[in-house]
């Protein structure tokens, strides 16, 4: 522990020639200086304001000397501490502190980033393990990637170079993950989950074939803590865009799907989040469908866990952007299941997104027209059964997708009295809703040559006459 303290003192504090004896709560953990403009962040830590802004600007989250990780999502001025510092300076006959400027703070944080990257990860491992030893039964549930926007990128040769620079730490981790002792597996996977929770460079560094192979075995462990932490660690790895394709190609998806089908409840939550995160990359969409992700995701829409339902719906939305997956969903009977959920008001907004994608394909459109989607959507619009304006817009967008169904859609829309309702939407809806309603109305009012020449009532009657004639002819 002595060497660990020395290392963190070097990392997080300046080495000024003079250091007044201030209470440690007056000192910014990042700059090592007396705070002039202290702010409290979401995790409860206090920093100099510009140090926090610099960390956010550089997308850097430091690990503090006590092993804790700050959360910079919210910043609140710490007026009480600021007043206390000023009073202390006055009583000690010291000049009040001057706030550091943003450029200085950015240089400090940048230097800290390089120092922290170069630190020995085995020392970091000991620090994390000592931190979790006081609560070995703790289960930390990180958020899976759904809430953050994703910019897709593929892995490159430079990634491989990065992965090969810390083979000793990787050997140590893999050895623990593959240990024959359950206690060592539990310790290693819990440590790995915590290590990859917030550190981007660690997620990239440890997303290697060997680590993924070790995780693949642990994901289906019969021990709850091992299974839960393994899948949660995989979620963490999948948050980095460059890891997504690598993970799918590692062969870890089939056991992940097994967990989604029948794992522990918390494991299923993480598994749904992992599939959703992996589905964000266009290169993975078809592969996930082929590997069998669609049936358990559909089943998970009825899960007791809200988180599982949420991530499964979003995963299905992204996977249904691909035509091959739309066809598979139709064959699985997804249309009827999804329409049933919409009719009962179950996750209407998210389910409607999937139906919009299905309505864009000929197979999905035909199944939706057969399943009474037009009547369902028109009825919902008439009753205003939506939890948000975006859900209402998606309902109209789904109708627009169905409007490419030709004469069949026109007949069903006429039967549901959709035209008058769409005219109201065109007048009073949102910009997006007005645009879609206008396009649907154009389709309904368009006269096809086939429609002009055919007398549907006469044709239906003649079909009945012909059928009766055939029956009487065959009986004679």
Short mmCIF file of C-alpha atoms in Angstrom, two decimals:
data_model
loop_
_atom_site.label_atom_id
_atom_site.label_comp_id
_atom_site.label_asym_id
_atom_site.label_seq_id
_atom_site.Cartn_x
_atom_site.Cartn_y
_atom_site.Cartn_z
CA UNK A 1 0.00 0.00 0.00
CA UNK A 2 2.96 2.31 0.63
CA UNK A 3 4.06 2.23 -3.00
CA UNK A 4 0.46 2.71 -4.16
CA UNK A 5 0.07 5.89 -2.11
CA UNK A 6 3.32 7.24 -3.45
CA UNK A 7 2.25 6.56 -7.02
CA UNK A 8 -1.06 8.35 -6.66
CA UNK A 9 0.56 11.31 -4.94
CA UNK A 10 2.82 11.69 -7.95
CA UNK A 11 -0.09 11.36 -10.35
CA UNK A 12 -2.60 13.75 -8.86
CA UNK A 13 -0.60 16.46 -7.09
CA UNK A 14 1.80 19.10 -8.21
CA UNK A 15 5.15 19.44 -6.52
CA UNK A 16 5.18 23.06 -5.40
CA UNK A 17 8.21 24.42 -3.62
CA UNK A 18 6.01 25.69 -0.79
CA UNK A 19 2.90 23.93 0.41
CA UNK A 20 0.86 25.75 3.07
CA UNK A 21 -0.82 23.57 5.67
CA UNK A 22 -4.39 23.61 4.44
CA UNK A 23 -7.12 21.11 5.37
CA UNK A 24 -7.16 18.48 2.65
CA UNK A 25 -10.81 19.20 1.79
CA UNK A 26 -9.67 22.67 0.64
CA UNK A 27 -7.39 21.12 -2.00
CA UNK A 28 -8.59 20.11 -5.47
CA UNK A 29 -7.76 16.39 -5.99
CA UNK A 30 -6.82 17.11 -9.61
CA UNK A 31 -4.78 20.33 -9.45
CA UNK A 32 -3.41 19.81 -5.95
CA UNK A 33 -4.05 23.52 -5.30
CA UNK A 34 -6.25 25.49 -2.94
CA UNK A 35 -9.66 25.82 -4.56
CA UNK A 36 -10.90 29.30 -5.51
CA UNK A 37 -14.13 28.19 -7.21
CA UNK A 38 -15.08 24.78 -5.76
CA UNK A 39 -17.93 22.79 -7.27
CA UNK A 40 -19.67 19.58 -6.19
CA UNK A 41 -20.21 16.91 -8.87
CA UNK A 42 -22.84 14.16 -8.98
CA UNK A 43 -20.67 11.65 -7.10
CA UNK A 44 -20.29 14.04 -4.15
CA UNK A 45 -16.65 14.96 -4.83
CA UNK A 46 -15.50 18.59 -4.88
CA UNK A 47 -13.09 20.00 -7.47
CA UNK A 48 -11.91 23.31 -8.89
CA UNK A 49 -14.50 24.29 -11.51
CA UNK A 50 -12.14 24.54 -14.49
CA UNK A 51 -10.59 21.16 -13.65
CA UNK A 52 -14.02 19.56 -14.05
CA UNK A 53 -14.64 21.41 -17.32
CA UNK A 54 -11.23 20.32 -18.60
CA UNK A 55 -11.96 16.66 -17.73
CA UNK A 56 -15.29 16.83 -19.54
CA UNK A 57 -13.70 18.60 -22.52
CA UNK A 58 -11.06 15.86 -22.83
CA UNK A 59 -13.55 13.04 -22.08
CA UNK A 60 -11.39 11.94 -19.17
CA UNK A 61 -12.50 10.44 -15.86
CA UNK A 62 -9.66 10.26 -13.31
CA UNK A 63 -9.33 7.65 -10.62
CA UNK A 64 -8.83 9.55 -7.37
CA UNK A 65 -6.20 8.71 -4.72
CA UNK A 66 -8.80 6.89 -2.60
CA UNK A 67 -9.74 4.69 -5.57
CA UNK A 68 -13.10 6.36 -6.20
CA UNK A 69 -14.31 7.50 -9.62
CA UNK A 70 -16.05 10.87 -9.91
CA UNK A 71 -19.22 11.48 -11.89
CA UNK A 72 -19.11 14.82 -13.72
CA UNK A 73 -22.66 14.74 -15.12
CA UNK A 74 -23.88 17.47 -12.74
CA UNK A 75 -21.92 20.46 -11.41
CA UNK A 76 -23.14 22.59 -8.49
CA UNK A 77 -21.22 25.52 -6.90
CA UNK A 78 -19.99 24.62 -3.41
CA UNK A 79 -20.68 28.04 -1.89
CA UNK A 80 -20.34 26.81 1.69
CA UNK A 81 -16.82 25.47 1.10
CA UNK A 82 -15.83 28.57 -0.84
CA UNK A 83 -16.89 30.77 2.09
CA UNK A 84 -15.02 28.52 4.53
CA UNK A 85 -11.82 28.72 2.46
CA UNK A 86 -12.02 32.52 2.27
CA UNK A 87 -12.60 32.80 6.02
CA UNK A 88 -9.67 30.49 6.67
CA UNK A 89 -7.41 32.64 4.47
CA UNK A 90 -8.49 35.81 6.26
CA UNK A 91 -7.93 34.36 9.70
CA UNK A 92 -4.52 33.00 8.62
CA UNK A 93 -3.55 36.34 6.99
CA UNK A 94 -3.20 34.65 3.62
CA UNK A 95 -4.17 35.96 0.21
CA UNK A 96 -7.38 34.38 -1.09
CA UNK A 97 -6.79 31.77 -3.80
CA UNK A 98 -7.04 32.75 -7.44
CA UNK A 99 -8.95 30.47 -9.81
CA UNK A 100 -6.83 28.71 -12.41
CA UNK A 101 -7.79 29.46 -16.00
CA UNK A 102 -9.20 26.82 -18.32
CA UNK A 103 -6.01 26.46 -20.39
CA UNK A 104 -3.95 25.74 -17.27
CA UNK A 105 -6.55 23.24 -16.07
CA UNK A 106 -6.59 21.55 -19.46
CA UNK A 107 -2.80 21.21 -19.44
CA UNK A 108 -2.95 19.71 -15.94
CA UNK A 109 -5.62 17.20 -16.93
CA UNK A 110 -3.82 16.34 -20.17
CA UNK A 111 -0.64 15.64 -18.23
CA UNK A 112 -2.60 13.55 -15.76
CA UNK A 113 -4.14 11.54 -18.61
CA UNK A 114 -0.71 10.61 -19.98
CA UNK A 115 0.62 9.80 -16.52
CA UNK A 116 -2.36 7.67 -15.62
CA UNK A 117 -2.18 5.80 -18.93
CA UNK A 118 1.47 4.94 -18.32
CA UNK A 119 0.93 3.65 -14.79
CA UNK A 120 1.38 -0.04 -14.12
CA UNK A 121 -2.01 -1.76 -14.35
CA UNK A 122 -1.02 -4.44 -11.90
CA UNK A 123 -0.71 -1.77 -9.19
CA UNK A 124 -4.09 -0.47 -10.29
CA UNK A 125 -5.44 -3.99 -9.97
CA UNK A 126 -4.23 -4.28 -6.37
CA UNK A 127 -5.83 -0.94 -5.53
CA UNK A 128 -9.17 -1.93 -7.04
CA UNK A 129 -9.13 -5.34 -5.37
CA UNK A 130 -8.38 -3.81 -1.98
CA UNK A 131 -11.27 -1.43 -2.58
CA UNK A 132 -13.74 -4.23 -3.30
CA UNK A 133 -12.48 -6.61 -0.61
CA UNK A 134 -14.51 -4.77 2.03
CA UNK A 135 -17.72 -5.65 0.21
CA UNK A 136 -17.19 -8.83 -1.77
CA UNK A 137 -20.91 -9.41 -2.14
CA UNK A 138 -21.55 -6.00 -3.69
CA UNK A 139 -23.24 -6.09 -7.09
CA UNK A 140 -22.70 -2.96 -9.10
CA UNK A 141 -25.02 -2.64 -12.08
CA UNK A 142 -23.63 -0.26 -14.70
CA UNK A 143 -25.82 1.22 -17.33
CA UNK A 144 -25.61 -0.42 -20.65
CA UNK A 145 -24.88 1.64 -23.68
CA UNK A 146 -28.44 2.50 -24.76
CA UNK A 147 -28.53 6.04 -23.57
CA UNK A 148 -25.45 7.35 -25.33
CA UNK A 149 -25.34 8.20 -29.04
CA UNK A 150 -23.20 5.93 -31.20
CA UNK A 151 -20.85 6.88 -34.03
CA UNK A 152 -19.82 3.72 -35.84
CA UNK A 153 -16.15 2.96 -36.51
CA UNK A 154 -14.22 -0.17 -37.37
CA UNK A 155 -11.13 -1.53 -35.69
CA UNK A 156 -7.76 -0.73 -37.21
CA UNK A 157 -4.17 -1.90 -37.05
CA UNK A 158 -3.41 0.71 -34.40
CA UNK A 159 -5.87 -1.04 -32.08
CA UNK A 160 -3.85 -4.24 -32.31
CA UNK A 161 -0.68 -2.37 -31.33
CA UNK A 162 -2.45 -0.99 -28.26
CA UNK A 163 -3.64 -4.43 -27.24
CA UNK A 164 -0.17 -5.95 -27.29
CA UNK A 165 1.47 -3.43 -24.93
CA UNK A 166 0.23 -4.93 -21.67
CA UNK A 167 0.51 -8.67 -22.20
CA UNK A 168 1.61 -9.29 -18.60
CA UNK A 169 -1.56 -7.78 -17.15
CA UNK A 170 -3.63 -9.67 -19.72
CA UNK A 171 -1.89 -12.94 -18.81
CA UNK A 172 -2.62 -12.32 -15.14
CA UNK A 173 -6.29 -11.52 -15.79
CA UNK A 174 -6.86 -14.47 -18.14
CA UNK A 175 -5.15 -16.80 -15.67
CA UNK A 176 -7.55 -15.72 -12.92
CA UNK A 177 -10.62 -15.91 -15.17
CA UNK A 178 -9.67 -19.47 -16.19
CA UNK A 179 -8.79 -20.56 -12.67
CA UNK A 180 -10.25 -23.85 -11.44
CA UNK A 181 -11.07 -22.14 -8.15
CA UNK A 182 -14.54 -20.55 -8.14
CA UNK A 183 -13.45 -17.94 -5.60
CA UNK A 184 -10.64 -16.77 -7.90
CA UNK A 185 -13.04 -16.59 -10.85
CA UNK A 186 -15.46 -14.53 -8.78
CA UNK A 187 -12.72 -12.17 -7.65
CA UNK A 188 -11.30 -11.76 -11.16
CA UNK A 189 -14.58 -11.16 -12.96
CA UNK A 190 -15.79 -8.73 -10.30
CA UNK A 191 -12.52 -6.81 -10.59
CA UNK A 192 -12.73 -6.86 -14.40
CA UNK A 193 -16.28 -5.52 -14.35
CA UNK A 194 -15.27 -2.61 -12.12
CA UNK A 195 -12.11 -1.94 -14.12
CA UNK A 196 -14.00 -1.63 -17.43
CA UNK A 197 -16.94 0.33 -16.08
CA UNK A 198 -15.65 3.84 -16.79
CA UNK A 199 -12.19 3.56 -18.35
CA UNK A 200 -12.26 3.70 -22.15
CA UNK A 201 -8.60 2.77 -22.59
CA UNK A 202 -9.06 -0.31 -20.41
CA UNK A 203 -12.12 -1.43 -22.38
CA UNK A 204 -10.12 -1.20 -25.59
CA UNK A 205 -6.97 -2.77 -24.16
CA UNK A 206 -8.64 -5.85 -22.71
CA UNK A 207 -11.03 -6.62 -25.57
CA UNK A 208 -8.76 -9.36 -26.90
CA UNK A 209 -9.50 -12.86 -28.21
CA UNK A 210 -8.03 -14.42 -25.05
CA UNK A 211 -10.08 -12.33 -22.64
CA UNK A 212 -13.24 -12.80 -24.68
CA UNK A 213 -12.62 -16.54 -24.81
CA UNK A 214 -12.32 -16.66 -21.02
CA UNK A 215 -15.50 -14.59 -20.63
CA UNK A 216 -17.35 -16.85 -23.07
CA UNK A 217 -17.02 -19.76 -20.64
CA UNK A 218 -17.95 -17.72 -17.57
CA UNK A 219 -21.05 -16.17 -19.14
CA UNK A 220 -22.97 -19.41 -18.75
CA UNK A 221 -21.63 -20.18 -15.26
CA UNK A 222 -24.07 -21.77 -12.82
CA UNK A 223 -22.88 -19.34 -10.15
CA UNK A 224 -24.99 -16.19 -10.15
CA UNK A 225 -22.25 -13.72 -9.25
CA UNK A 226 -19.91 -15.03 -11.95
CA UNK A 227 -22.59 -15.05 -14.63
CA UNK A 228 -23.92 -11.58 -13.74
CA UNK A 229 -20.49 -9.94 -13.57
CA UNK A 230 -19.29 -11.66 -16.76
CA UNK A 231 -22.22 -10.40 -18.83
CA UNK A 232 -21.97 -6.94 -17.22
CA UNK A 233 -18.26 -6.80 -18.12
CA UNK A 234 -19.16 -7.73 -21.69
CA UNK A 235 -21.63 -4.83 -21.76
CA UNK A 236 -18.83 -2.53 -20.66
CA UNK A 237 -16.52 -3.79 -23.41
CA UNK A 238 -19.27 -3.34 -26.01
CA UNK A 239 -19.61 0.36 -25.22
CA UNK A 240 -16.56 1.12 -27.35
CA UNK A 241 -17.39 1.26 -31.05
CA UNK A 242 -14.14 -0.38 -32.10
CA UNK A 243 -14.95 -3.41 -29.90
CA UNK A 244 -18.44 -4.18 -31.23
CA UNK A 245 -17.52 -6.15 -34.35
CA UNK A 246 -14.61 -7.80 -32.54
CA UNK A 247 -16.96 -9.12 -29.85
CA UNK A 248 -19.44 -10.61 -32.33
CA UNK A 249 -16.64 -12.28 -34.30
CA UNK A 250 -15.21 -13.81 -31.11
CA UNK A 251 -18.02 -16.37 -30.90
CA UNK A 252 -19.40 -15.01 -27.65
CA UNK A 253 -22.88 -14.23 -29.00
CA UNK A 254 -24.37 -17.79 -28.80
CA UNK A 255 -23.72 -18.16 -25.04
CA UNK A 256 -24.93 -14.57 -24.58
CA UNK A 257 -28.19 -15.53 -26.28
CA UNK A 258 -28.44 -18.60 -24.00
CA UNK A 259 -28.27 -16.25 -21.01
CA UNK A 260 -30.96 -14.04 -22.55
CA UNK A 261 -33.14 -17.14 -22.89
CA UNK A 262 -32.66 -18.64 -19.44
CA UNK A 263 -30.02 -16.92 -17.33
CA UNK A 264 -30.42 -15.29 -13.92
CA UNK A 265 -32.74 -12.27 -14.05
CA UNK A 266 -29.98 -9.69 -13.63
CA UNK A 267 -27.88 -11.55 -16.20
CA UNK A 268 -30.78 -11.36 -18.65
CA UNK A 269 -30.96 -7.59 -18.12
CA UNK A 270 -27.28 -7.25 -18.98
CA UNK A 271 -27.59 -9.69 -21.90
CA UNK A 272 -30.38 -7.59 -23.47
CA UNK A 273 -28.22 -4.50 -23.00
CA UNK A 274 -25.23 -6.23 -24.61
CA UNK A 275 -27.22 -7.32 -27.67
CA UNK A 276 -28.63 -3.80 -28.00
CA UNK A 277 -25.16 -2.28 -27.77
CA UNK A 278 -23.74 -4.71 -30.35
CA UNK A 279 -26.71 -4.10 -32.68
CA UNK A 280 -25.74 -0.43 -32.98
CA UNK A 281 -22.97 -1.36 -35.41
CA UNK A 282 -24.26 -1.92 -38.94
CA UNK A 283 -21.75 -4.73 -39.50
CA UNK A 284 -23.33 -6.74 -36.66
CA UNK A 285 -27.01 -6.48 -37.54
CA UNK A 286 -27.22 -9.37 -40.02
CA UNK A 287 -24.87 -11.56 -37.96
CA UNK A 288 -26.94 -11.16 -34.79
CA UNK A 289 -30.05 -12.19 -36.71
CA UNK A 290 -28.32 -15.26 -38.13
CA UNK A 291 -26.97 -16.22 -34.69
CA UNK A 292 -30.50 -16.41 -33.30
CA UNK A 293 -30.90 -13.18 -31.34
CA UNK A 294 -34.41 -12.37 -32.64
CA UNK A 295 -36.58 -15.05 -30.91
CA UNK A 296 -35.28 -14.43 -27.36
CA UNK A 297 -35.48 -10.68 -27.87
CA UNK A 298 -39.14 -11.01 -28.86
CA UNK A 299 -39.78 -13.16 -25.81
CA UNK A 300 -37.93 -10.65 -23.60
CA UNK A 301 -40.47 -7.95 -24.51
CA UNK A 302 -42.73 -9.67 -21.97
CA UNK A 303 -40.07 -9.83 -19.26
CA UNK A 304 -40.88 -8.74 -15.72
CA UNK A 305 -37.80 -6.51 -15.81
CA UNK A 306 -38.42 -3.07 -17.28
CA UNK A 307 -34.77 -2.76 -18.19
CA UNK A 308 -34.83 -6.05 -20.13
CA UNK A 309 -37.97 -4.98 -21.99
CA UNK A 310 -36.51 -1.57 -22.81
CA UNK A 311 -33.18 -2.85 -24.17
CA UNK A 312 -34.80 -5.76 -26.05
CA UNK A 313 -37.17 -3.38 -27.84
CA UNK A 314 -34.34 -1.07 -28.82
CA UNK A 315 -32.25 -4.03 -29.98
CA UNK A 316 -35.14 -5.24 -32.16
CA UNK A 317 -35.57 -1.75 -33.58
CA UNK A 318 -31.94 -1.58 -34.70
CA UNK A 319 -31.89 -5.16 -35.96
CA UNK A 320 -35.11 -4.62 -37.95
CA UNK A 321 -33.38 -1.91 -39.97
CA UNK A 322 -31.96 -4.81 -42.01
CA UNK A 323 -34.22 -6.52 -44.54
CA UNK A 324 -33.07 -10.07 -43.72
CA UNK A 325 -34.06 -9.57 -40.08
CA UNK A 326 -37.43 -8.11 -41.06
CA UNK A 327 -38.21 -11.26 -43.03
CA UNK A 328 -37.14 -13.42 -40.07
CA UNK A 329 -39.33 -11.43 -37.66
CA UNK A 330 -42.36 -11.86 -39.92
CA UNK A 331 -41.79 -15.64 -40.07
CA UNK A 332 -41.50 -15.68 -36.27
CA UNK A 333 -44.98 -14.18 -36.00
CA UNK A 334 -43.64 -10.90 -34.61
CA UNK A 335 -46.28 -8.78 -36.32
CA UNK A 336 -49.20 -10.28 -34.43
CA UNK A 337 -47.28 -10.17 -31.14
CA UNK A 338 -46.28 -6.53 -31.64
CA UNK A 339 -49.76 -5.46 -32.72
CA UNK A 340 -51.16 -7.19 -29.64
CA UNK A 341 -48.78 -5.18 -27.45
CA UNK A 342 -49.80 -1.94 -29.14
CA UNK A 343 -53.48 -2.70 -28.69
CA UNK A 344 -52.99 -3.28 -24.96
CA UNK A 345 -50.85 -0.17 -24.57
CA UNK A 346 -47.74 -2.20 -23.67
CA UNK A 347 -44.55 -0.27 -24.58
CA UNK A 348 -46.42 1.48 -27.39
CA UNK A 349 -43.69 3.96 -28.28
CA UNK A 350 -40.86 1.46 -28.65
CA UNK A 351 -42.98 -1.24 -30.29
CA UNK A 352 -44.25 1.27 -32.84
CA UNK A 353 -40.66 1.94 -33.89
CA UNK A 354 -40.23 -1.74 -34.77
CA UNK A 355 -43.54 -1.81 -36.65
CA UNK A 356 -42.42 1.21 -38.69
CA UNK A 357 -39.40 -0.77 -39.85
CA UNK A 358 -41.50 -3.85 -40.66
CA UNK A 359 -43.96 -1.73 -42.65
CA UNK A 360 -41.08 -0.73 -44.91
CA UNK A 361 -40.75 -4.29 -46.26
CA UNK A 362 -43.18 -6.15 -48.49
CA UNK A 363 -43.36 -9.16 -46.13
CA UNK A 364 -43.95 -7.00 -43.09
CA UNK A 365 -46.50 -4.87 -44.91
CA UNK A 366 -48.50 -7.90 -46.04
CA UNK A 367 -48.48 -9.41 -42.54
CA UNK A 368 -49.54 -6.11 -40.98
CA UNK A 369 -52.38 -5.64 -43.47
CA UNK A 370 -53.50 -9.22 -42.75
CA UNK A 371 -53.26 -8.60 -39.02
CA UNK A 372 -55.56 -5.57 -38.97
CA UNK A 373 -52.82 -2.95 -38.52
CA UNK A 374 -54.69 -0.26 -40.48
CA UNK A 375 -57.79 -0.50 -38.32
CA UNK A 376 -55.63 -0.67 -35.18
CA UNK A 377 -53.57 2.42 -36.03
CA UNK A 378 -56.55 4.48 -37.17
CA UNK A 379 -58.43 3.57 -33.98
CA UNK A 380 -55.44 4.64 -31.88
CA UNK A 381 -55.19 7.95 -33.70
CA UNK A 382 -58.90 8.57 -33.25
CA UNK A 383 -58.77 7.84 -29.51
CA UNK A 384 -55.44 9.58 -28.93
CA UNK A 385 -53.99 6.52 -27.15
CA UNK A 386 -50.36 7.63 -27.08
CA UNK A 387 -47.90 8.30 -24.29
CA UNK A 388 -46.03 10.93 -26.31
CA UNK A 389 -46.18 12.96 -29.50
CA UNK A 390 -43.33 10.90 -30.97
CA UNK A 391 -45.42 7.72 -30.54
CA UNK A 392 -48.27 9.40 -32.42
CA UNK A 393 -45.88 10.42 -35.19
CA UNK A 394 -44.53 6.87 -35.42
CA UNK A 395 -48.08 5.54 -35.72
CA UNK A 396 -48.68 7.82 -38.70
CA UNK A 397 -45.28 6.84 -40.12
CA UNK A 398 -46.27 3.17 -39.87
CA UNK A 399 -49.50 3.95 -41.72
CA UNK A 400 -47.44 5.69 -44.38
CA UNK A 401 -45.35 2.53 -44.76
CA UNK A 402 -48.53 0.49 -45.16
CA UNK A 403 -49.83 2.94 -47.77
CA UNK A 404 -47.41 1.35 -50.23
CA UNK A 405 -49.66 -1.71 -50.08
CA UNK A 406 -51.67 -0.53 -53.08
CA UNK A 407 -55.37 -1.17 -53.52
CA UNK A 408 -55.53 -3.40 -50.48
CA UNK A 409 -54.42 -0.57 -48.19
CA UNK A 410 -56.90 1.80 -49.83
CA UNK A 411 -59.76 -0.59 -49.19
CA UNK A 412 -58.80 -1.11 -45.55
CA UNK A 413 -58.22 2.62 -45.00
CA UNK A 414 -61.62 3.42 -46.50
CA UNK A 415 -63.26 0.81 -44.30
CA UNK A 416 -61.59 2.34 -41.22
CA UNK A 417 -62.66 5.89 -42.27
CA UNK A 418 -59.03 7.00 -42.22
CA UNK A 419 -59.26 9.86 -44.72
CA UNK A 420 -61.20 12.27 -42.52
CA UNK A 421 -58.92 11.58 -39.57
CA UNK A 422 -55.79 12.12 -41.68
CA UNK A 423 -57.17 15.44 -42.88
CA UNK A 424 -57.37 16.56 -39.25
CA UNK A 425 -53.78 15.47 -38.68
CA UNK A 426 -52.73 17.36 -41.80
CA UNK A 427 -54.25 20.51 -40.33
CA UNK A 428 -53.27 20.24 -36.67
CA UNK A 429 -50.45 17.69 -36.31
CA UNK A 430 -46.72 18.20 -35.87
CA UNK A 431 -44.53 18.96 -38.88
CA UNK A 432 -43.53 15.32 -39.30
CA UNK A 433 -47.11 14.07 -38.79
CA UNK A 434 -48.50 16.61 -41.29
CA UNK A 435 -45.99 15.53 -43.93
CA UNK A 436 -46.79 11.82 -43.56
CA UNK A 437 -50.56 12.45 -43.40
CA UNK A 438 -50.38 14.50 -46.60
CA UNK A 439 -48.52 11.72 -48.41
CA UNK A 440 -51.01 9.07 -47.25
CA UNK A 441 -53.92 11.25 -48.41
CA UNK A 442 -52.27 11.60 -51.81
CA UNK A 443 -52.16 7.80 -52.05
CA UNK A 444 -55.80 7.47 -51.00
CA UNK A 445 -56.97 10.07 -53.52
CA UNK A 446 -54.88 8.75 -56.36
CA UNK A 447 -56.92 6.91 -59.00
CA UNK A 448 -55.23 3.82 -60.35
CA UNK A 449 -56.14 2.51 -63.80
CA UNK A 450 -56.90 -0.86 -62.28
CA UNK A 451 -59.18 0.76 -59.71
CA UNK A 452 -61.10 2.69 -62.37
CA UNK A 453 -61.76 -0.38 -64.50
CA UNK A 454 -62.79 -2.79 -61.76
CA UNK A 455 -66.22 -2.90 -60.14
CA UNK A 456 -65.22 -4.65 -56.92
CA UNK A 457 -68.78 -5.47 -55.82
CA UNK A 458 -69.66 -6.95 -59.19
CA UNK A 459 -66.39 -8.85 -59.27
CA UNK A 460 -67.00 -10.31 -55.82
CA UNK A 461 -70.53 -11.34 -56.81
CA UNK A 462 -69.30 -12.87 -60.04
CA UNK A 463 -66.67 -14.82 -58.07
CA UNK A 464 -69.47 -16.24 -55.94
CA UNK A 465 -71.48 -17.14 -59.06
CA UNK A 466 -68.47 -18.82 -60.62
CA UNK A 467 -67.79 -20.77 -57.42
CA UNK A 468 -71.42 -21.95 -57.29
CA UNK A 469 -71.28 -22.90 -60.98
CA UNK A 470 -68.11 -24.94 -60.35
CA UNK A 471 -69.73 -26.70 -57.41
CA UNK A 472 -72.89 -27.59 -59.36
CA UNK A 473 -70.82 -28.73 -62.36
CA UNK A 474 -68.63 -30.98 -60.25
CA UNK A 475 -71.65 -32.47 -58.46
CA UNK A 476 -73.36 -33.27 -61.76
#
